[in-house]
C-alpha positions as semicolon CSV with decimal commas, in nm:
position;residue;x (nm);y (nm);z (nm)
1;M;24,247;5,613;16,225
2;H;23,890;5,780;16,357
3;T;23,640;5,614;16,468
4;F;23,305;5,607;16,402
5;G;23,189;5,809;16,731
6;E;23,512;6,048;16,660
7;H;23,394;6,116;16,274
8;N;23,059;6,245;16,386
9;Q;23,171;6,448;16,698
10;Q;23,360;6,681;16,371
11;I;23,047;6,671;16,125
12;E;22,895;6,778;16,428
13;K;23,161;7,013;16,508
14;E;23,159;7,161;16,187
15;A;22,836;7,209;16,143
16;N;22,841;7,421;16,466
17;V;23,036;7,647;16,291
18;S;22,896;7,696;15,992
19;T;22,645;7,803;16,205
20;L;22,825;8,149;16,456
21;V;22,806;8,477;16,281
22;S;23,121;8,590;16,092
23;N;23,044;9,036;16,193
24;G;23,213;8,910;16,558
25;S;22,932;8,916;16,750
26;V;22,833;8,780;17,044
27;D;22,547;8,627;17,236
28;Y;22,477;8,658;17,587
29;R;22,817;8,531;17,766
30;G;22,997;8,689;17,542
31;K;23,101;8,360;17,292
32;I;23,049;8,415;16,888
33;A;22,703;8,429;16,818
34;D;22,477;8,111;16,733
35;K;22,305;8,223;16,380
36;Q;22,017;7,836;16,496
37;T;21,972;8,032;16,855
38;T;22,036;8,424;16,819
39;G;21,901;8,701;16,649
40;G;21,636;8,744;16,353
41;W;21,341;8,711;16,346
42;K;21,425;8,496;16,747
43;A;21,494;8,850;16,860
44;S;21,363;9,153;16,689
45;P;21,054;9,120;16,774
46;F;21,190;9,223;17,045
47;I;21,329;9,533;17,021
48;I;20,984;9,624;16,785
49;V;20,773;9,601;17,161
50;N;21,031;9,868;17,295
51;E;20,995;10,084;17,015
52;T;20,734;10,051;16,965
53;A;20,572;10,179;17,323
54;E;20,913;10,415;17,300
55;R;20,664;10,591;17,037
56;L;20,341;10,552;17,162
57;A;20,495;10,806;17,475
58;F;20,659;10,990;17,314
59;Y;20,424;11,080;17,000
60;S;20,152;11,129;17,344
61;I;20,251;11,411;17,487
62;A;20,472;11,542;17,217
63;V;20,056;11,596;16,932
64;N;19,897;11,740;17,364
65;M;20,205;11,922;17,507
66;G;20,116;12,261;17,379
67;A;19,777;12,224;17,469
68;Y;19,898;12,117;17,858
69;L;20,142;12,382;17,932
70;V;19,837;12,599;17,753
71;R;19,573;12,447;18,067
72;E;19,760;12,413;18,322
73;M;20,064;12,543;18,249
74;H;19,900;12,910;18,145
75;Q;20,159;12,953;17,923
76;P;20,126;13,178;17,591
77;L;20,053;12,989;17,292
78;P;20,378;13,130;17,082
79;S;20,573;13,070;17,398
80;A;20,371;12,654;17,446
81;A;20,478;12,605;17,032
82;T;20,777;12,686;17,078
83;H;20,880;12,520;17,406
84;V;20,702;12,196;17,248
85;S;20,916;12,259;16,920
86;D;21,184;12,304;17,077
87;W;21,161;12,001;17,309
88;V;21,087;11,774;16,951
89;G;21,417;11,896;16,867
90;A;21,613;11,866;17,101
91;A;21,464;11,513;17,194
92;F;21,633;11,476;16,801
93;V;22,007;11,618;16,835
94;L;22,048;11,435;17,128
95;T;22,087;11,143;17,013
96;I;22,430;11,180;16,918
97;L;22,499;11,188;17,281
98;G;22,299;10,857;17,236
99;A;22,561;10,749;16,997
100;F;22,890;10,799;17,179
101;M;22,763;10,608;17,490
102;A;22,654;10,317;17,225
103;D;22,994;10,368;17,074
104;A;23,265;10,475;17,250
105;Y;23,162;10,249;17,575
106;L;22,802;10,096;17,728
107;G;22,747;9,949;17,343
108;R;22,404;9,941;17,188
109;F;22,145;9,637;17,467
110;K;22,332;9,843;17,722
111;T;22,275;10,222;17,562
112;I;21,946;10,139;17,483
113;I;21,856;9,989;17,883
114;V;21,967;10,259;18,055
115;F;21,867;10,590;17,877
116;C;21,483;10,344;17,838
117;C;21,500;10,371;18,266
118;I;21,623;10,741;18,181
119;Y;21,248;10,778;18,006
120;A;21,076;10,633;18,279
121;V;21,154;10,820;18,518
122;G;21,098;11,151;18,285
123;M;20,734;10,989;18,240
124;V;20,646;10,943;18,609
125;L;20,780;11,254;18,623
126;L;20,574;11,403;18,417
127;T;20,250;11,169;18,594
128;V;20,327;11,272;18,927
129;S;20,310;11,689;18,706
130;A;19,898;11,620;18,681
131;I;19,859;11,432;19,048
132;V;20,025;11,656;19,202
133;D;19,802;11,998;19,291
134;I;20,127;12,239;19,411
135;L;20,289;12,171;19,107
136;R;20,033;12,344;18,846
137;P;19,929;12,693;18,895
138;P;19,582;12,712;19,037
139;P;19,252;12,703;18,756
140;C;19,290;12,958;18,553
141;T;18,832;13,127;18,704
142;A;18,992;13,438;18,523
143;K;19,170;13,635;18,277
144;P;19,423;13,696;18,288
145;C;19,494;13,344;18,418
146;I;19,844;13,305;18,674
147;E;20,033;13,110;18,529
148;A;20,356;12,855;18,684
149;N;20,636;12,957;18,884
150;A;20,937;12,910;18,818
151;S;20,984;12,591;19,093
152;Q;20,597;12,450;18,878
153;N;20,783;12,530;18,515
154;A;21,142;12,397;18,606
155;F;21,013;12,056;18,827
156;L;20,808;11,967;18,411
157;F;21,079;12,087;18,207
158;C;21,352;11,842;18,387
159;A;21,087;11,616;18,368
160;L;21,017;11,660;17,957
161;A;21,465;11,720;17,969
162;L;21,530;11,336;18,168
163;I;21,208;11,246;17,891
164;A;21,394;11,389;17,589
165;I;21,781;11,310;17,683
166;G;21,603;10,902;17,653
167;T;21,441;10,929;17,328
168;G;21,868;11,093;17,251
169;G;21,989;10,774;17,336
170;I;21,748;10,520;17,248
171;K;21,650;10,610;16,947
172;P;22,021;10,567;16,725
173;C;22,089;10,281;16,903
174;V;21,739;10,037;16,817
175;S;21,728;10,046;16,451
176;S;22,121;9,949;16,434
177;F;22,041;9,705;16,736
178;G;21,785;9,520;16,517
179;A;21,985;9,536;16,188
180;D;22,282;9,380;16,492
181;Q;22,035;9,078;16,372
182;Y;22,122;9,027;16,081
183;D;22,479;8,872;15,987
184;E;22,497;9,034;15,626
185;A;22,701;8,780;15,503
186;D;22,445;8,492;15,488
187;D;22,278;8,449;15,165
188;K;21,903;8,386;15,354
189;E;21,917;8,680;15,601
190;L;22,050;8,937;15,393
191;P;21,690;9,032;15,302
192;L;21,528;8,953;15,639
193;K;21,729;9,267;15,783
194;Y;21,573;9,469;15,489
195;G;21,250;9,342;15,543
196;F;21,298;9,440;15,946
197;F;21,380;9,751;15,829
198;N;21,051;9,815;15,649
199;W;20,846;9,660;15,986
200;F;21,022;9,830;16,192
201;F;20,924;10,169;16,027
202;F;20,559;10,036;16,128
203;A;20,593;9,970;16,405
204;I;20,758;10,318;16,492
205;N;20,379;10,454;16,318
206;M;20,161;10,171;16,511
207;G;20,334;10,356;16,809
208;A;20,271;10,707;16,640
209;L;19,862;10,595;16,570
210;S;19,829;10,472;16,884
211;G;19,957;10,766;17,073
212;I;19,802;10,984;16,816
213;T;19,470;10,885;16,884
214;F;19,392;10,630;17,152
215;M;19,602;10,844;17,354
216;V;19,486;11,141;17,237
217;Y;19,151;11,041;17,349
218;L;19,228;10,952;17,661
219;Q;19,319;11,267;17,760
220;E;19,090;11,446;17,668
221;Q;18,823;11,188;17,819
222;K;18,990;11,106;18,128
223;G;19,220;11,383;18,193
224;W;19,595;11,430;18,194
225;V;19,696;11,164;18,473
226;M;19,498;10,877;18,246
227;G;19,697;11,026;17,978
228;F;20,087;11,081;18,061
229;G;19,945;10,790;18,318
230;V;19,895;10,490;18,063
231;P;20,197;10,602;17,859
232;A;20,472;10,493;18,158
233;F;20,335;10,238;18,217
234;A;20,327;10,082;17,902
235;M;20,745;10,214;17,904
236;I;20,823;9,994;18,178
237;C;20,702;9,748;18,060
238;S;20,900;9,709;17,784
239;I;21,127;9,772;17,941
240;I;21,104;9,446;18,062
241;I;21,050;9,353;17,704
242;L;21,270;9,428;17,590
243;A;21,486;9,278;17,863
244;A;21,348;8,893;17,792
245;G;21,452;8,933;17,497
246;V;21,801;8,891;17,658
247;P;21,921;8,493;17,539
248;Y;21,832;8,609;17,200
249;Y;22,030;8,868;17,092
250;R;22,372;8,952;16,915
251;Y;22,583;9,221;17,059
252;Q;22,824;9,435;16,927
253;K;23,127;9,527;17,153
254;P;23,197;9,887;17,222
255;I;23,504;9,957;17,003
256;G;23,604;10,334;17,117
257;S;23,462;10,655;16,952
258;P;23,438;10,743;16,645
259;F;23,470;11,161;16,673
260;T;23,786;11,068;16,860
261;R;23,918;10,818;16,602
262;F;23,749;11,088;16,301
263;L;23,955;11,413;16,542
264;Q;24,336;11,201;16,504
265;V;24,311;11,120;16,140
266;V;24,288;11,503;16,093
267;V;24,571;11,571;16,279
268;A;24,835;11,308;16,119
269;S;24,696;11,430;15,828
270;L;24,792;11,802;15,873
271;N;25,077;11,728;15,963
272;N;25,258;11,558;15,746
273;H;25,072;11,797;15,481
274;F;25,256;12,068;15,679
275;R;25,577;11,876;15,660
276;G;25,542;11,835;15,289
277;V;25,463;11,431;15,277
278;Q;25,333;11,311;14,958
279;V;25,111;11,069;14,917
280;G;25,275;10,760;14,618
281;N;25,169;10,407;14,540
282;E;24,899;10,243;14,833
283;A;25,145;9,974;14,958
284;D;25,319;10,327;15,133
285;L;24,956;10,335;15,323
286;Y;25,026;10,241;15,672
287;E;24,772;9,915;15,770
288;V;24,796;9,650;16,059
289;R;24,938;9,316;15,941
290;T;24,704;9,115;16,121
291;E;24,349;8,945;16,033
292;E;24,141;9,223;16,287
293;S;24,246;9,598;16,196
294;A;24,335;9,839;16,516
295;I;24,035;9,893;16,568
296;V;23,864;9,646;16,830
297;G;23,632;9,452;16,693
298;A;23,605;9,643;16,286
299;R;23,685;9,442;15,974
300;K;23,950;9,621;15,770
301;L;23,790;9,842;15,498
302;T;24,008;9,856;15,194
303;H;24,192;10,197;15,045
304;T;23,951;10,374;14,805
305;A;24,083;10,624;14,559
306;Q;23,827;10,927;14,680
307;Y;23,960;11,254;14,915
308;R;24,320;11,165;14,915
309;F;24,397;11,414;15,155
310;L;24,357;11,185;15,421
311;D;24,599;10,965;15,288
312;K;24,858;11,087;15,404
313;A;24,794;11,040;15,765
314;A;24,823;10,642;15,691
315;V;25,158;10,770;15,504
316;V;25,472;10,568;15,693
317;T;25,791;10,818;15,694
318;D;26,012;10,661;15,872
319;P;25,882;10,249;15,855
320;E;26,124;10,190;16,152
321;S;25,963;10,459;16,413
322;V;25,573;10,342;16,293
323;T;25,442;10,365;16,677
324;K;25,030;10,303;16,771
325;S;24,989;10,684;16,860
326;G;24,671;10,742;16,660
327;W;24,810;11,106;16,705
328;K;25,094;11,012;16,474
329;I;24,957;10,759;16,186
330;C;24,615;10,660;16,121
331;T;24,526;10,326;15,958
332;V;24,368;10,270;15,608
333;T;24,070;10,107;15,787
334;Q;24,095;10,442;16,048
335;V;24,066;10,676;15,760
336;E;23,869;10,545;15,477
337;E;23,650;10,532;15,778
338;F;23,620;10,897;15,814
339;K;23,610;10,889;15,459
340;S;23,382;10,663;15,482
341;F;23,182;10,944;15,736
342;I;23,208;11,285;15,486
343;R;23,146;11,056;15,185
344;V;22,751;11,021;15,287
345;M;22,704;11,429;15,487
346;P;22,571;11,596;15,139
347;I;22,290;11,277;15,128
348;W;22,238;11,401;15,484
349;A;22,226;11,755;15,428
350;T;22,010;11,722;15,204
351;T;21,739;11,549;15,356
352;I;21,749;11,805;15,639
353;A;21,400;12,040;15,366
354;L;21,202;11,713;15,413
355;A;21,219;11,787;15,755
356;I;21,080;12,082;15,761
357;S;20,842;11,969;15,524
358;F;20,764;11,690;15,897
359;A;20,755;11,985;16,104
360;Q;20,424;12,164;16,007
361;L;20,257;11,786;16,078
362;S;20,178;11,919;16,456
363;T;20,229;12,302;16,418
364;F;20,078;12,481;16,128
365;F;19,903;12,116;15,964
366;L;19,720;12,150;16,324
367;N;19,636;12,453;16,328
368;Q;19,423;12,450;16,002
369;A;19,273;12,123;16,219
370;A;19,104;12,376;16,473
371;I;18,915;12,600;16,267
372;M;18,770;12,326;15,969
373;D;18,517;12,057;16,098
374;R;18,656;11,735;16,262
375;S;18,342;11,575;16,332
376;L;18,226;11,188;16,266
377;G;17,926;11,165;16,217
378;T;17,717;11,334;16,427
379;N;17,865;11,223;16,845
380;F;18,163;11,220;16,717
381;T;18,522;11,536;16,667
382;I;18,820;11,426;16,634
383;P;19,040;11,590;16,856
384;T;19,349;11,836;16,639
385;G;19,587;11,690;16,796
386;S;19,458;11,337;16,647
387;I;19,401;11,449;16,312
388;T;19,806;11,324;16,280
389;I;19,674;11,005;16,197
390;F;19,582;11,105;15,866
391;S;19,955;11,127;15,849
392;A;20,024;10,768;16,060
393;V;19,793;10,517;15,917
394;N;19,954;10,564;15,558
395;A;20,180;10,387;15,760
396;I;19,968;10,142;15,829
397;I;19,933;10,062;15,484
398;L;20,184;10,103;15,297
399;V;20,437;9,956;15,502
400;P;20,226;9,604;15,428
401;I;20,167;9,671;15,046
402;Y;20,536;9,784;14,930
403;E;20,674;9,510;15,125
404;Q;20,494;9,217;14,993
405;A;20,416;9,373;14,693
406;M;20,610;9,640;14,521
407;V;20,950;9,549;14,662
408;P;20,884;9,138;14,434
409;I;20,722;9,344;14,091
410;L;20,964;9,620;14,059
411;R;21,234;9,325;14,182
412;K;21,189;9,188;13,865
413;Y;21,196;9,515;13,696
414;T;21,531;9,596;13,871
415;G;21,665;9,349;13,980
416;H;21,726;9,450;14,260
417;R;21,743;9,187;14,589
418;R;21,491;9,554;14,733
419;G;21,328;9,650;14,381
420;I;21,479;10,045;14,393
421;T;21,783;10,127;14,603
422;S;21,746;10,335;14,949
423;L;21,911;10,677;14,765
424;Q;21,603;10,622;14,517
425;R;21,351;10,606;14,783
426;M;21,467;10,892;14,929
427;G;21,412;11,093;14,625
428;V;21,041;10,933;14,605
429;G;21,049;11,081;14,969
430;L;21,220;11,441;14,887
431;F;20,957;11,430;14,623
432;L;20,695;11,388;14,732
433;S;20,684;11,619;14,996
434;I;20,744;11,919;14,689
435;I;20,414;11,813;14,632
436;A;20,241;11,682;14,931
437;L;20,334;12,097;15,081
438;A;20,218;12,246;14,638
439;L;19,901;12,106;14,782
440;A;19,944;12,206;15,073
441;A;19,858;12,621;14,971
442;L;19,622;12,481;14,735
443;T;19,403;12,402;15,015
444;E;19,530;12,659;15,246
445;K;19,344;12,946;14,922
446;R;18,999;12,743;14,932
447;R;18,899;12,745;15,278
448;R;19,042;13,134;15,274
449;E;18,897;13,246;15,017
450;E;18,594;13,007;14,995
451;H;18,551;12,830;15,394
452;P;18,623;13,155;15,601
453;A;18,376;13,095;15,900
454;L;18,397;12,858;16,158
455;L;18,421;12,465;16,091
456;S;18,218;12,551;15,782
457;M;18,496;12,343;15,596
458;S;18,585;11,976;15,629
459;V;18,861;11,886;15,779
460;F;18,875;11,620;15,538
461;W;18,974;11,800;15,338
462;L;19,380;11,757;15,446
463;F;19,345;11,484;15,408
464;P;19,581;11,507;15,136
465;Q;19,878;11,727;15,204
466;F;19,937;11,481;15,525
467;F;19,902;11,221;15,350
468;L;20,110;11,317;15,146
469;V;20,410;11,417;15,371
470;G;20,369;11,049;15,566
471;S;20,398;10,860;15,244
472;A;20,699;11,065;15,175
473;E;20,816;10,969;15,525
474;V;20,789;10,623;15,474
475;F;20,970;10,671;15,175
476;T;21,202;10,855;15,294
477;Y;21,301;10,711;15,635
478;V;21,309;10,378;15,538
479;G;21,568;10,444;15,332
480;Q;21,775;10,636;15,587
481;L;21,708;10,345;15,667
482;E;21,918;10,161;15,481
483;F;22,137;10,368;15,333
484;F;22,301;10,476;15,674
485;Y;22,345;10,156;15,814
486;D;22,503;10,041;15,470
487;E;22,715;10,237;15,443
488;A;22,811;10,285;15,819
489;T;23,124;10,069;15,909
490;D;23,137;9,892;16,191
491;G;23,280;10,187;16,439
492;T;22,999;10,396;16,331
493;R;22,650;10,243;16,307
494;S;22,497;10,410;16,614
495;I;22,614;10,793;16,539
496;S;22,565;10,755;16,169
497;S;22,218;10,637;16,270
498;A;22,204;10,978;16,514
499;I;22,306;11,150;16,198
500;F;21,994;11,062;16,002
501;L;21,862;11,128;16,294
502;S;21,952;11,480;16,414
503;T;21,786;11,615;16,091
504;I;21,436;11,602;16,221
505;G;21,540;11,768;16,526
506;I;21,738;12,067;16,298
507;G;21,432;12,077;16,100
508;S;21,267;12,147;16,391
509;W;21,466;12,425;16,443
510;L;21,524;12,514;16,151
511;N;21,106;12,511;16,051
512;S;21,117;12,806;16,391
513;A;21,317;12,983;16,254
514;I;21,185;13,059;15,935
515;V;20,827;13,103;16,059
516;K;21,046;13,395;16,279
517;V;21,168;13,561;15,946
518;V;20,900;13,527;15,741
519;E;20,731;13,719;16,021
520;Y;20,995;13,938;16,027
521;A;21,045;14,045;15,607
522;T;20,658;13,997;15,587
523;G;20,567;14,247;15,784
524;G;20,518;14,078;16,175
525;Q;20,218;13,914;16,332
526;E;20,005;14,277;16,239
527;K;20,031;14,215;15,916
528;G;20,201;13,993;15,768
529;W;20,198;13,616;15,631
530;L;20,094;13,440;15,975
531;R;19,932;13,652;16,185
532;N;19,708;13,518;16,454
533;D;19,423;13,434;16,283
534;L;19,429;13,217;15,998
535;N;19,105;13,378;15,835
536;E;19,361;13,752;15,794
537;S;19,652;13,502;15,733
538;N;19,855;13,429;15,454
539;L;19,968;13,068;15,512
540;D;19,979;12,972;15,157
541;Y;20,275;13,242;15,111
542;Y;20,422;13,022;15,385
543;Y;20,303;12,663;15,175
544;W;20,482;12,856;14,879
545;L;20,830;12,898;15,038
546;L;20,809;12,558;15,136
547;T;20,765;12,437;14,819
548;A;21,029;12,603;14,664
549;I;21,315;12,508;14,914
550;N;21,159;12,172;14,896
551;V;21,260;12,175;14,483
552;F;21,544;12,346;14,516
553;N;21,712;12,090;14,770
554;F;21,578;11,790;14,602
555;A;21,771;11,938;14,305
556;L;22,028;11,915;14,492
557;Y;21,962;11,530;14,643
558;L;21,974;11,486;14,288
559;W;22,307;11,575;14,212
560;A;22,456;11,450;14,565
561;A;22,295;11,100;14,460
562;W;22,439;11,084;14,193
563;R;22,762;11,148;14,244
564;Y;22,755;10,930;14,526
565;K;23,011;10,621;14,573
566;G;22,960;10,350;14,791
567;R;23,218;10,208;15,021
568;G;23,392;9,981;14,747
569;I;23,143;10,108;14,472
570;S;23,222;10,235;14,166
571;T;22,902;10,298;14,026
572;V;22,697;10,656;14,029
573;G;22,550;10,638;14,369
574;I;22,141;10,633;14,217
575;T;22,181;10,339;14,034
576;T;22,403;10,165;14,348
């Protein structure tokens, strides 16, 4: 017979068990995380502050690095523009490296900390390049200017490379690490996770907004040392703040490289295919009998009928010789993990075109702004690099309105907990980008024909195209965060984040490629659409070309989204 004290201890024990997370996350001591002391909004602020500081540093460099390369390093304008575009592209494509490190070796939190430190070192070196005179060519007193020598360029590019590597390591992990702080099986925490995605994007834009306004102004008024030094200091402080949240975080252990597991599925399925193996009943497929899957730290996945060829990797041909070697036979969970990754590829591919639209924010949109009237009142002129505030400010406005006002209204009509699905949200963004580019073409045509004189047309005519591209980013980026996290398996969360972030880098590179093709096809810089003088160019034709590309891409996206079937979902994807 239990005593009263024992009974209370049993009740307390059951209560404690009920507060533990169900997704295998652990606390900093390695024990199953307790919802009462870890995760949620106890942990999220530390992550959001770190991301805000990282974005402040990144955008303060991205919008003004071209000017630094031209003014201080004396690079030709086309070369400077190409270097900045390539650097931005590399920073986002390198997210795949960061995701690999997180999934295979370090886990998300350690990856963020390590790459934040690499990032900070790059920022410090960049600041040093602005301080030490021998790291730059002498001031230009007469044309032609003395260009930076190989050693000076090498030092600067080393700093930029470290920043790009740091960005690549942080970006794919930080959103997933933030989402890890919420237990999907908890009905109370699940809505908070999607709220986190919205506020996370809000923080990104707050950092970007600070970078393109305050930091650009600081660079213009106080010089490059302050312009680079302040974000470097902010980045160092953010590392300390991120580390302060260690007791409150929930951690997912690294479970190996998904790329290795993907390759194993391909090899095993091809091997069985050439041996004439056929897929019979689902019961013939191999799966471990333990509660957890063979992928350490990952939950089991149910079999789906899609991509049945890959099921051959899990066919048991000889029950007595079942081996643990993933190169000969794979579990159903491993096969389904690869299927989930393949399944999102059409959605991923049809969002790259939108990234080409984003690339205009730091290229031709700014070139237009540079020759327009940027005066604000009688005593202040908006720096050209700060014009991108037109696209960043709408996120500050739209995210709170969408989260607090639009979602509850949409939820009443759609019945969906997020108002609209992540696929629908991405579709809205893709559609807005089409309108933005069409307006950009019309505005440029009017500027060239009616206001060809320098500074004769107000820069606020560009506000609609900036605002709509920013709105497209609000809808698409948050939709991608939700979609790629939801559709990822336990072992592919980081790599899924990296895949969608890589669209920004690929879009940046594609934008450069399209510019070169247009220049070549239309007569070069002397006679083509894109010349050194915008008043002699046909930039509006280029915008119409991008509009056509986005219309075609939108049609492909609708087809891909309509056919999409998520994990364990039987209805068409655009309604899930």
